[in-house]
Structure formats: C-alpha cells, structure tokens
Short mmCIF file of C-alpha atoms in Angstrom, two decimals:
data_model
loop_
_atom_site.label_atom_id
_atom_site.label_comp_id
_atom_site.label_asym_id
_atom_site.label_seq_id
_atom_site.Cartn_x
_atom_site.Cartn_y
_atom_site.Cartn_z
CA MET A 24 -31.53 -24.71 -13.79
CA VAL A 25 -30.24 -26.89 -17.10
CA HIS A 26 -28.51 -24.87 -20.20
CA LYS A 27 -28.23 -26.07 -23.87
CA ALA A 28 -24.52 -23.74 -23.58
CA ARG A 29 -22.05 -25.21 -23.59
CA VAL A 30 -18.75 -22.98 -23.25
CA VAL A 31 -19.29 -21.06 -20.84
CA VAL A 32 -17.03 -18.12 -20.45
CA VAL A 33 -15.93 -16.46 -17.03
CA GLY A 34 -16.39 -12.56 -17.05
CA GLY A 35 -18.29 -10.42 -19.66
CA GLY A 36 -15.12 -7.27 -19.81
CA ALA A 37 -13.62 -6.83 -22.90
CA ALA A 38 -11.56 -10.24 -23.48
CA GLY A 39 -14.36 -11.98 -22.63
CA LEU A 40 -17.24 -10.64 -25.11
CA MET A 41 -14.19 -9.87 -28.06
CA ALA A 42 -14.06 -14.66 -27.11
CA ALA A 43 -17.80 -14.92 -26.95
CA GLY A 44 -18.71 -13.62 -30.40
CA GLN A 45 -15.52 -14.77 -31.60
CA ALA A 46 -16.70 -19.04 -30.58
CA ALA A 47 -19.90 -18.44 -31.06
CA MET A 48 -19.51 -16.67 -34.59
CA ALA A 49 -17.14 -20.13 -35.24
CA GLY A 50 -20.53 -22.03 -34.22
CA ALA A 51 -19.75 -22.73 -30.46
CA PRO A 52 -22.99 -22.16 -28.30
CA VAL A 53 -21.71 -20.02 -25.88
CA LEU A 54 -22.86 -19.18 -22.36
CA LEU A 55 -21.29 -15.75 -21.39
CA LEU A 56 -21.70 -15.13 -16.84
CA GLU A 57 -20.97 -11.75 -16.03
CA ARG A 58 -21.23 -10.44 -11.74
CA MET A 59 -22.49 -7.22 -12.71
CA PRO A 60 -25.70 -6.47 -13.34
CA ARG A 61 -24.15 -5.03 -17.24
CA LEU A 62 -21.46 -5.87 -19.08
CA ALA A 63 -18.33 -4.25 -19.68
CA THR A 64 -18.83 -1.76 -16.65
CA LYS A 65 -15.03 -1.66 -17.34
CA LEU A 66 -13.96 -0.98 -19.91
CA ARG A 67 -16.44 1.75 -20.18
CA ILE A 68 -14.83 4.23 -17.23
CA THR A 69 -10.83 3.34 -19.39
CA GLY A 70 -9.64 6.53 -20.32
CA LYS A 71 -11.02 8.41 -18.77
CA GLY A 72 -14.39 7.68 -20.29
CA ARG A 73 -13.27 8.28 -23.90
CA CYS A 74 -11.78 4.12 -24.50
CA ASN A 75 -8.11 3.92 -25.60
CA LEU A 76 -8.90 0.70 -27.60
CA THR A 77 -4.96 0.58 -29.29
CA ASN A 78 -1.67 2.08 -30.87
CA THR A 79 -0.61 2.57 -34.09
CA ALA A 80 2.61 0.78 -32.84
CA ASP A 81 4.09 -1.41 -34.82
CA ARG A 82 4.26 -5.41 -34.51
CA ASP A 83 7.24 -4.95 -32.59
CA GLU A 84 7.29 -1.42 -30.70
CA PHE A 85 4.75 -2.92 -29.65
CA LEU A 86 5.77 -6.14 -27.96
CA ALA A 87 8.37 -3.71 -26.72
CA HIS A 88 5.80 -2.35 -24.38
CA PHE A 89 4.79 -5.11 -22.41
CA ALA A 90 8.74 -6.36 -22.02
CA PHE A 91 10.30 -5.48 -17.96
CA PRO A 92 12.97 -7.79 -18.21
CA GLU A 93 13.98 -6.36 -14.58
CA VAL A 94 10.47 -8.09 -12.70
CA GLU A 95 11.12 -11.23 -15.45
CA ASP A 96 7.86 -10.54 -16.62
CA HIS A 97 7.84 -12.57 -19.77
CA SER A 98 4.25 -11.27 -21.89
CA HIS A 99 5.14 -9.88 -24.74
CA LEU A 100 6.70 -13.57 -25.63
CA PHE A 101 3.66 -14.79 -24.34
CA LEU A 102 1.96 -12.09 -26.74
CA ARG A 103 3.83 -12.64 -30.34
CA ASN A 104 1.43 -14.91 -31.71
CA ALA A 105 -2.04 -13.48 -30.72
CA PHE A 106 -0.90 -10.60 -32.17
CA ALA A 107 0.35 -12.17 -35.07
CA ARG A 108 -3.11 -13.51 -35.26
CA PHE A 109 -4.97 -10.24 -34.60
CA PHE A 110 -3.72 -6.82 -34.46
CA VAL A 111 -4.34 -3.62 -35.09
CA PRO A 112 -5.28 -3.39 -38.10
CA ASP A 113 -7.80 -6.49 -37.12
CA LEU A 114 -9.55 -4.39 -34.18
CA VAL A 115 -10.40 -1.01 -36.24
CA ALA A 116 -11.48 -2.92 -38.81
CA PHE A 117 -13.13 -5.01 -36.43
CA PHE A 118 -15.07 -1.98 -33.96
CA ALA A 119 -15.38 0.01 -37.57
CA ALA A 120 -17.42 -2.74 -38.93
CA LEU A 121 -19.84 -2.95 -34.87
CA GLY A 122 -20.35 1.18 -36.93
CA VAL A 123 -17.68 2.15 -34.05
CA PRO A 124 -14.79 4.46 -36.97
CA THR A 125 -12.25 5.60 -34.72
CA VAL A 126 -9.43 8.14 -34.36
CA VAL A 127 -5.67 8.29 -34.03
CA GLU A 128 -3.43 10.66 -31.20
CA ARG A 129 -0.96 12.10 -30.21
CA GLY A 130 0.81 9.09 -29.57
CA GLY A 131 -0.44 7.04 -31.63
CA ARG A 132 -3.76 6.11 -29.69
CA VAL A 133 -6.59 4.90 -31.01
CA PHE A 134 -9.78 6.41 -30.09
CA PRO A 135 -13.50 6.21 -30.95
CA GLU A 136 -13.97 8.96 -32.46
CA SER A 137 -17.07 9.70 -30.79
CA ASN A 138 -14.90 9.70 -27.42
CA ASP A 139 -17.18 7.61 -26.27
CA ALA A 140 -16.84 4.76 -24.21
CA HIS A 141 -20.11 3.70 -23.20
CA GLN A 142 -20.33 3.30 -27.54
CA VAL A 143 -17.26 1.06 -27.05
CA ALA A 144 -19.66 -1.33 -24.29
CA GLU A 145 -22.59 -1.15 -26.12
CA ALA A 146 -21.08 -2.43 -29.52
CA LEU A 147 -19.04 -5.54 -28.32
CA SER A 148 -21.84 -6.10 -26.29
CA ARG A 149 -24.64 -6.50 -29.45
CA PHE A 150 -21.51 -7.80 -31.90
CA ALA A 151 -22.65 -11.29 -29.04
CA GLU A 152 -25.66 -11.10 -28.33
CA GLU A 153 -26.32 -10.81 -32.45
CA GLN A 154 -23.94 -14.00 -33.13
CA GLY A 155 -26.19 -15.95 -30.74
CA VAL A 156 -23.95 -15.62 -27.33
CA SER A 157 -26.36 -16.11 -24.23
CA VAL A 158 -25.69 -13.27 -21.19
CA ARG A 159 -26.74 -14.17 -18.73
CA LEU A 160 -26.41 -11.58 -14.78
CA HIS A 161 -25.90 -11.43 -11.85
CA SER A 162 -24.06 -14.71 -12.02
CA ARG A 163 -20.80 -14.74 -10.06
CA VAL A 164 -18.53 -17.87 -10.70
CA VAL A 165 -17.17 -18.68 -8.04
CA GLN A 166 -16.13 -22.43 -7.97
CA LEU A 167 -14.39 -25.09 -11.36
CA GLU A 168 -15.31 -28.67 -11.21
CA ILE A 169 -12.83 -30.71 -12.69
CA LYS A 170 -12.95 -34.79 -13.24
CA ASP A 171 -9.51 -36.88 -11.66
CA SER A 172 -8.69 -37.14 -15.39
CA GLY A 173 -8.39 -33.12 -15.13
CA GLN A 174 -10.55 -32.74 -17.22
CA LEU A 175 -13.48 -29.19 -16.71
CA ARG A 176 -17.02 -30.35 -16.15
CA ALA A 177 -18.83 -27.25 -14.87
CA VAL A 178 -18.77 -24.03 -13.51
CA VAL A 179 -20.63 -23.87 -9.98
CA LEU A 180 -22.45 -19.96 -8.97
CA GLY A 181 -22.15 -18.65 -6.16
CA ASP A 182 -25.77 -19.69 -5.54
CA GLY A 183 -24.82 -23.21 -5.85
CA GLN A 184 -26.12 -23.15 -9.15
CA ARG A 185 -24.01 -25.65 -11.44
CA ILE A 186 -23.70 -24.93 -14.89
CA PRO A 187 -22.65 -27.92 -17.22
CA ALA A 188 -19.55 -26.89 -18.86
CA ARG A 189 -17.04 -29.13 -21.91
CA ALA A 190 -14.91 -25.34 -21.46
CA ALA A 191 -14.24 -22.78 -20.00
CA ILE A 192 -12.48 -19.14 -20.88
CA ILE A 193 -11.99 -17.32 -18.16
CA THR A 194 -11.83 -13.67 -18.74
CA THR A 195 -12.28 -12.32 -14.60
CA GLY A 196 -9.88 -9.02 -14.96
CA GLY A 197 -7.35 -8.36 -12.98
CA ALA A 198 -8.25 -6.75 -9.19
CA SER A 199 -8.28 -3.62 -10.37
CA TYR A 200 -11.46 -1.54 -9.14
CA PRO A 201 -13.55 -3.94 -8.15
CA GLY A 202 -16.63 -1.61 -7.94
CA THR A 203 -16.83 -2.73 -11.51
CA GLY A 204 -16.36 -6.63 -10.45
CA SER A 205 -12.11 -6.77 -11.56
CA SER A 206 -12.20 -8.86 -7.49
CA GLY A 207 -9.48 -11.49 -8.14
CA ASP A 208 -12.14 -14.09 -8.70
CA GLY A 209 -9.92 -15.60 -11.86
CA TYR A 210 -6.83 -15.91 -9.59
CA LYS A 211 -9.26 -18.09 -7.25
CA LEU A 212 -10.22 -20.55 -10.16
CA ALA A 213 -6.89 -20.29 -11.45
CA ARG A 214 -5.64 -21.53 -8.19
CA GLN A 215 -8.44 -24.21 -8.34
CA ALA A 216 -6.89 -26.04 -11.54
CA GLY A 217 -3.88 -26.03 -10.03
CA HIS A 218 -2.47 -22.59 -11.80
CA SER A 219 0.84 -20.93 -9.92
CA ILE A 220 0.21 -16.84 -10.01
CA VAL A 221 2.36 -14.30 -10.02
CA PRO A 222 1.75 -12.57 -7.15
CA VAL A 223 -0.32 -9.22 -7.89
CA ARG A 224 0.67 -5.40 -7.76
CA PRO A 225 -0.91 -2.69 -9.04
CA ALA A 226 1.03 -1.36 -11.77
CA LEU A 227 -0.51 2.38 -13.84
CA VAL A 228 -1.26 3.78 -10.37
CA PRO A 229 0.02 6.93 -8.60
CA LEU A 230 2.14 6.77 -5.94
CA VAL A 231 2.55 8.60 -3.09
CA ILE A 232 5.29 11.06 -1.57
CA ALA A 233 6.74 11.84 1.15
CA GLY A 234 6.66 15.88 2.63
CA PRO A 235 4.25 18.00 2.31
CA GLU A 236 4.55 19.90 -1.04
CA PRO A 237 2.85 18.05 -2.97
CA ARG A 238 0.32 18.95 -1.75
CA ARG A 239 0.96 23.34 -1.94
CA MET A 240 1.07 21.55 -5.28
CA MET A 241 -2.02 20.14 -6.27
CA GLY A 242 -3.73 20.51 -9.13
CA LEU A 243 -0.59 21.22 -10.71
CA SER A 244 0.31 19.51 -13.84
CA LEU A 245 3.01 19.58 -15.63
CA ARG A 246 3.47 19.39 -19.53
CA ASN A 247 6.78 18.45 -21.77
CA VAL A 248 8.87 18.16 -18.15
CA GLU A 249 11.36 15.07 -17.91
CA VAL A 250 11.17 12.84 -15.20
CA GLY A 251 13.16 9.81 -13.68
CA LEU A 252 13.89 7.80 -11.42
CA LEU A 253 16.78 6.77 -9.01
CA LEU A 254 17.44 4.30 -6.92
CA ASP A 255 19.94 5.27 -4.28
CA GLY A 256 20.65 7.69 -6.19
CA VAL A 257 21.69 5.30 -9.21
CA GLU A 258 18.47 6.48 -12.31
CA PHE A 259 16.73 3.16 -13.67
CA ALA A 260 14.14 4.71 -15.52
CA ARG A 261 12.80 7.94 -17.55
CA GLU A 262 9.87 9.02 -19.63
CA PHE A 263 9.51 12.47 -21.19
CA GLY A 264 5.62 13.96 -21.06
CA GLU A 265 2.63 15.16 -18.42
CA MET A 266 2.88 14.55 -14.92
CA LEU A 267 0.65 15.59 -12.09
CA PHE A 268 0.10 17.24 -8.55
CA THR A 269 -1.94 15.26 -5.67
CA HIS A 270 -2.78 15.39 -2.29
CA TYR A 271 -1.13 12.28 -1.33
CA GLY A 272 1.80 12.24 -5.00
CA VAL A 273 1.55 12.82 -8.36
CA SER A 274 -0.43 10.89 -11.20
CA GLY A 275 -0.33 11.34 -14.38
CA PRO A 276 0.82 9.88 -17.39
CA ILE A 277 4.23 9.43 -17.48
CA ILE A 278 3.73 9.01 -14.05
CA LEU A 279 1.26 5.78 -14.33
CA THR A 280 4.19 4.78 -16.96
CA LEU A 281 6.62 5.42 -14.46
CA SER A 282 5.15 3.41 -11.60
CA GLY A 283 5.20 -0.03 -12.43
CA PRO A 284 9.77 0.16 -12.10
CA SER A 285 8.82 2.52 -9.09
CA VAL A 286 6.60 -0.35 -7.24
CA GLN A 287 8.42 -2.98 -7.94
CA ARG A 288 11.55 -1.54 -5.44
CA LEU A 289 9.89 0.49 -3.08
CA GLY A 290 11.88 -1.27 -0.01
CA GLN A 291 15.15 -1.93 -1.86
CA GLY A 292 17.09 1.54 -1.51
CA ARG A 293 16.54 5.26 -1.25
CA LEU A 294 13.70 5.76 -4.15
CA GLU A 295 13.70 8.70 -5.21
CA MET A 296 12.15 10.74 -8.50
CA SER A 297 13.71 13.28 -9.91
CA ILE A 298 11.39 16.12 -12.55
CA ASN A 299 13.38 18.23 -15.26
CA LEU A 300 11.69 21.76 -15.13
CA LYS A 301 13.79 22.53 -18.94
CA PRO A 302 14.75 19.75 -20.25
CA ALA A 303 14.72 21.20 -23.86
CA LEU A 304 18.10 23.47 -22.33
CA THR A 305 21.19 22.41 -21.59
CA PRO A 306 22.55 23.08 -18.06
CA GLU A 307 24.97 25.85 -19.55
CA LYS A 308 22.36 27.41 -21.66
CA LEU A 309 19.69 26.98 -18.40
CA ASP A 310 22.45 28.95 -16.37
CA ALA A 311 22.80 30.90 -18.87
CA ARG A 312 18.98 32.22 -19.30
CA LEU A 313 19.36 32.87 -15.34
CA LEU A 314 22.08 35.36 -16.00
CA ARG A 315 20.75 37.48 -18.53
CA ASP A 316 17.46 37.34 -16.21
CA LEU A 317 19.32 38.61 -12.85
CA ASP A 318 20.67 40.95 -15.26
CA GLU A 319 18.12 42.60 -17.38
CA PHE A 320 15.42 41.91 -14.25
CA GLY A 321 17.22 42.11 -11.72
CA ARG A 322 15.82 45.23 -9.72
CA LYS A 323 12.65 42.69 -9.42
CA ASN A 324 12.74 40.84 -6.44
CA TYR A 325 13.42 36.99 -6.16
CA ARG A 326 10.08 34.86 -6.12
CA ASN A 327 8.93 37.28 -8.49
CA LEU A 328 11.19 36.84 -11.42
CA LEU A 329 10.12 33.52 -10.71
CA LYS A 330 7.64 33.44 -12.79
CA GLY A 331 8.42 33.05 -15.60
CA LEU A 332 10.15 30.19 -15.19
CA LEU A 333 7.93 28.38 -12.22
CA PRO A 334 3.71 27.60 -12.50
CA GLN A 335 2.95 28.99 -10.22
CA LYS A 336 2.06 26.90 -7.53
CA MET A 337 5.50 25.50 -7.44
CA ILE A 338 6.82 28.97 -6.98
CA ASP A 339 6.64 29.88 -2.95
CA VAL A 340 8.03 25.24 -2.79
CA VAL A 341 11.08 26.20 -5.17
CA VAL A 342 11.41 29.17 -3.32
CA ASP A 343 12.23 27.65 0.45
CA ARG A 344 13.73 24.44 -1.38
CA SER A 345 16.95 27.13 -3.21
CA GLY A 346 17.60 28.95 0.24
CA ILE A 347 17.24 32.28 -1.71
CA SER A 348 15.57 35.12 0.11
CA PRO A 349 11.71 35.98 -2.07
CA ASP A 350 12.80 40.11 -1.12
CA LYS A 351 16.68 39.57 -2.21
CA PRO A 352 16.55 41.90 -5.79
CA GLY A 353 17.82 40.24 -8.47
CA HIS A 354 21.34 41.30 -9.15
CA GLN A 355 22.10 40.34 -4.78
CA VAL A 356 21.83 36.21 -6.46
CA THR A 357 24.83 34.85 -5.33
CA ALA A 358 25.77 32.56 -8.72
CA PRO A 359 26.24 29.79 -5.62
CA GLU A 360 22.08 30.11 -4.96
CA ARG A 361 22.22 30.06 -8.96
CA GLU A 362 23.45 27.45 -9.73
CA ARG A 363 20.95 25.88 -6.53
CA LEU A 364 18.13 26.64 -8.62
CA ARG A 365 19.48 25.41 -11.76
CA THR A 366 19.72 22.45 -10.43
CA LEU A 367 15.70 22.65 -8.13
CA LEU A 368 15.28 23.93 -12.44
CA GLN A 369 16.11 21.15 -13.78
CA ASP A 370 16.96 17.67 -10.86
CA PHE A 371 13.91 18.60 -8.92
CA ARG A 372 14.03 15.75 -6.32
CA LEU A 373 11.09 13.95 -4.51
CA GLU A 374 11.08 10.81 -1.87
CA VAL A 375 8.31 8.64 -2.92
CA VAL A 376 7.42 6.20 -0.08
CA GLY A 377 4.65 4.58 -1.75
CA HIS A 378 1.81 3.81 -4.24
CA ARG A 379 -1.40 3.88 -3.81
CA PRO A 380 -3.90 0.73 -3.41
CA LEU A 381 -4.84 -1.60 -6.26
CA GLU A 382 -7.84 -1.73 -6.42
CA GLU A 383 -6.74 2.00 -7.73
CA ALA A 384 -4.72 0.78 -10.38
CA ILE A 385 -5.52 1.19 -14.19
CA VAL A 386 -4.44 -2.57 -14.75
CA THR A 387 -3.15 -5.18 -12.31
CA ALA A 388 0.39 -6.68 -12.30
CA GLY A 389 1.27 -10.00 -12.21
CA GLY A 390 -1.34 -12.47 -12.68
CA VAL A 391 -1.70 -16.36 -14.33
CA ASP A 392 1.36 -18.13 -14.96
CA THR A 393 1.77 -17.49 -18.92
CA GLN A 394 4.20 -20.93 -18.49
CA GLU A 395 1.67 -22.99 -18.09
CA VAL A 396 -0.96 -21.55 -20.16
CA ASP A 397 -0.02 -22.34 -24.02
CA PRO A 398 0.37 -19.15 -26.12
CA ARG A 399 -1.72 -19.97 -29.84
CA THR A 400 -4.70 -21.40 -28.13
CA MET A 401 -4.72 -19.08 -23.89
CA ALA A 402 -5.80 -22.76 -22.44
CA SER A 403 -4.33 -23.88 -19.57
CA ARG A 404 -1.73 -26.37 -20.38
CA LEU A 405 -2.72 -28.36 -16.81
CA THR A 406 -6.73 -28.32 -17.50
CA GLU A 407 -8.87 -29.26 -20.34
CA GLY A 408 -11.06 -27.29 -21.83
CA LEU A 409 -9.74 -24.47 -19.76
CA TYR A 410 -9.00 -21.17 -21.35
CA PHE A 411 -8.16 -18.05 -20.30
CA ALA A 412 -7.64 -14.41 -21.83
CA GLY A 413 -7.23 -10.69 -20.83
CA GLU A 414 -5.89 -9.08 -17.90
CA VAL A 415 -5.70 -12.11 -15.47
CA LEU A 416 -2.91 -13.06 -17.46
CA ASN A 417 0.21 -11.97 -16.61
CA VAL A 418 1.12 -9.44 -18.95
CA GLN A 419 1.05 -5.90 -18.50
CA ALA A 420 1.99 -2.49 -20.56
CA ASP A 421 2.21 1.64 -19.88
CA THR A 422 -0.30 3.54 -21.47
CA GLY A 423 -1.29 3.91 -25.07
CA GLY A 424 -4.39 1.81 -25.57
CA TYR A 425 -1.22 -1.61 -25.27
CA ASN A 426 -2.73 -3.37 -22.68
CA LEU A 427 -6.02 -3.32 -24.07
CA GLN A 428 -5.73 -4.84 -27.20
CA ALA A 429 -4.02 -6.89 -25.93
CA ALA A 430 -7.63 -8.22 -23.78
CA PHE A 431 -9.05 -7.91 -27.55
CA SER A 432 -5.53 -10.33 -29.13
CA THR A 433 -6.18 -13.21 -26.14
CA GLY A 434 -9.87 -13.06 -25.90
CA TYR A 435 -9.81 -13.76 -29.81
CA VAL A 436 -7.42 -17.28 -29.42
CA ALA A 437 -9.39 -18.12 -27.33
CA GLY A 438 -13.13 -18.27 -29.03
CA ARG A 439 -11.20 -18.51 -32.20
CA ALA A 440 -9.89 -21.87 -29.98
CA VAL A 441 -12.22 -22.94 -28.03
CA ALA A 442 -14.46 -23.23 -31.05
CA GLU A 443 -12.42 -25.12 -32.54
CA ALA A 444 -11.92 -27.12 -29.55
CA TRP A 445 -15.27 -27.57 -30.22
CA SER A 446 -16.51 -28.79 -33.42
CA SER A 447 -14.32 -31.96 -33.25
CA LEU A 448 -15.85 -32.89 -30.51
#
C-alpha cells in the first residue's frame, strides 16, 4: 500500500500527537503510526488518571527539576530552547483552545479541570486529526531505511510493509509501562541510525526496603515527613512531603522523586533512608514534648503513650525498634530510652536494597543521547530527516508535571521544524 504522507511520526503519545498536529498545521503531509489499538494509551493513565499536564514554576526553576549533575545529565541545558519556544502558558492556552480548561493545585501542578486524563488524550487526538494527520493504528515500526549518504528513505513495519518517508519523528516513549506501547522500540530505531543510547534505567520508581517492617506497615501513608538518603552514612538528597509503605518497601511522591538518585547509587555502599516523622520540631523541642507526655501521662504504658505520637501501623514497629517494653509505665521510661525514642521519631532508618522493575517506573531515565540531537529542531545530527521528541530522549525530571511539559515542548519543536524543512524541499 502506497501512502501520500511523506512525514512519518512514529508513536501516538503526548509528544507524537503534538508533533504530528503541529507539522500538519504548518502545512506538511503527516502520517502517524501507532502500534497500539488506540492513541495516547499511556497518557490516559498518567497522574493516576488525572493527567498532571505541567507546572507553574518559572523557567529556571522548571529546568532545575531536570538537572542531575551527579549523573552527568544535561537535560536542563538541552531543553532551554524547546521551553523558550513552547512553555507552560503556551500549553495551557493550547488546551484551553481545545476545550480543556486547567486548574492549578498544590505545588503548582496543573491538571485538567475535569480531572480526566481521557479528556486530554481525546482532545490531543482530535487536534491532530483536525489538522489533517492520517492515523494508522496497530502499526509497529521495526526498521529505518537509510541511504548510504545518511538520509532517511523509509520506515518499515513489522509486517514488512515499507512506507517512504522524507522525514520521521521518533516519539515512541521510553521502556516503562510496556503494556501501553512504551517498550523501547525507539531505542532500537535510533541505534539503526547510529545513535548512542544512554543506559536505560527506571526513574520515578518505588523502592525496595530490606526486612519485614514495610509489610507490617503496608498501606500506611505518611504526610508532612522529611526523608533523607544516605550512602555509607553521608546524606546526598532530602525531600519533604508524602510517602507510602507497601508490601515490598516504599512509594509515594517524595519516594518517586528520590528514586532517581537512589537507583544511581545502589550497589555503591550501604544505602539508607532516614525518615523524620516530626520535621517541624527541633531535637530539643521534641525531647521536651516527650518529657511532658511522660510526666503528664506517666501511668499509661509505653505502647499507649505512642498513640499520641505515631500512626497506629507504626506503633508496634517502633516499640520493637526501641527495645522498650510495651507495658512499661511512662514515668519509668529512662533518659536513655527516651533518647532512643526521640531518635526513632526523627531518624527512622530503612535500608534501600533495590527498586521495582522498569516496567513499573513512571518515567524511563536514559535514552537517545541529546548531544547527538539539535536542541533547536530536535533533528538528528547523524541522519538527515530523522527527529526525536519526548521520553525517547535522555531527558527526565522528578514528579510535578515537568516530564509531560518536556514531551509537549519537544514535540512542538520537532513538528514545526519538520514542516519548515518540508516546505524547503
């Protein structure tokens, strides 16, 4: 089957739909190929189905969420141009024009007013098709056909069908949530074009904790706690917010944020997590409170006293850790015992021994080396007519809407650049 479309977008997620729509809007004939039975499968489940589109942070703060100097990640530098072209106000206005008004929540997180990721996915799909994008589902690209001169000629589908293409934008996503179509296809295609792939690893992923204690506290959500990460006793990261205990370890917003630096350091020494359950109190003020409680409620046993300090699911764990008899009257708790309790409340240690599989990560770290991609156009520096956008690139941030904005921004730039190149042919 011969297709008139000569600009091919490979992958119909956030970046792909934006790229395809922008390219078509600017006059290029576009064919969008998606391997799944519907468009934007992963987008429909982001933000627990609510779709955290972006964040109201200013550009410098926004870019800082992509900066991981300890792992030689230069995402924040690569994205400067894309964010200068298409940033938060542009995205909010874009969706408003599509009938998707947005609201701002805690931490500057921007969500659709409907709290419905499906609305976002449908609006994006409609936008692309209204611009004249041809869409083919169940179409997996397995090969790029490249001339000896280094120019793209065609893409080849899994069934052997060859589709001529003067340009292609690879927007296949990462390798997390393979059930949504993000299974690493883009990395294979990029390698065929000679691109280097920064080793892929999970980012924004739950962590595995040693021992049975997490299972004992399974389902417990801690809010307004401070969590530090330590390698051989030296702290290297800290976050404040909410976390959750699971049967395998820990998850929740701040754990996902801390997972990137954690994954990087696994195997380099003893990796520990320190939870401060009372971050608003200095050690002196917390000790004074413990003294007051032990004096005022001294007839209560130790276990009952902890009900005023800890959530129910943590009490038995702290009792066991402290080594204090649960039946001991409060007024008999000694100064050394009180100090052990205070330490547990502000430095509750857990050993991090692993992470959940890449398939469960919200975002994939690693990907196409951005040094081989022009940040002004998202064009390959190695193959003429080849472009990249979205999570297939080695760009990643923590939680808060930053990663989706990067997908939309890079998709916008790639789509516009392809159309401009097409018009000059």
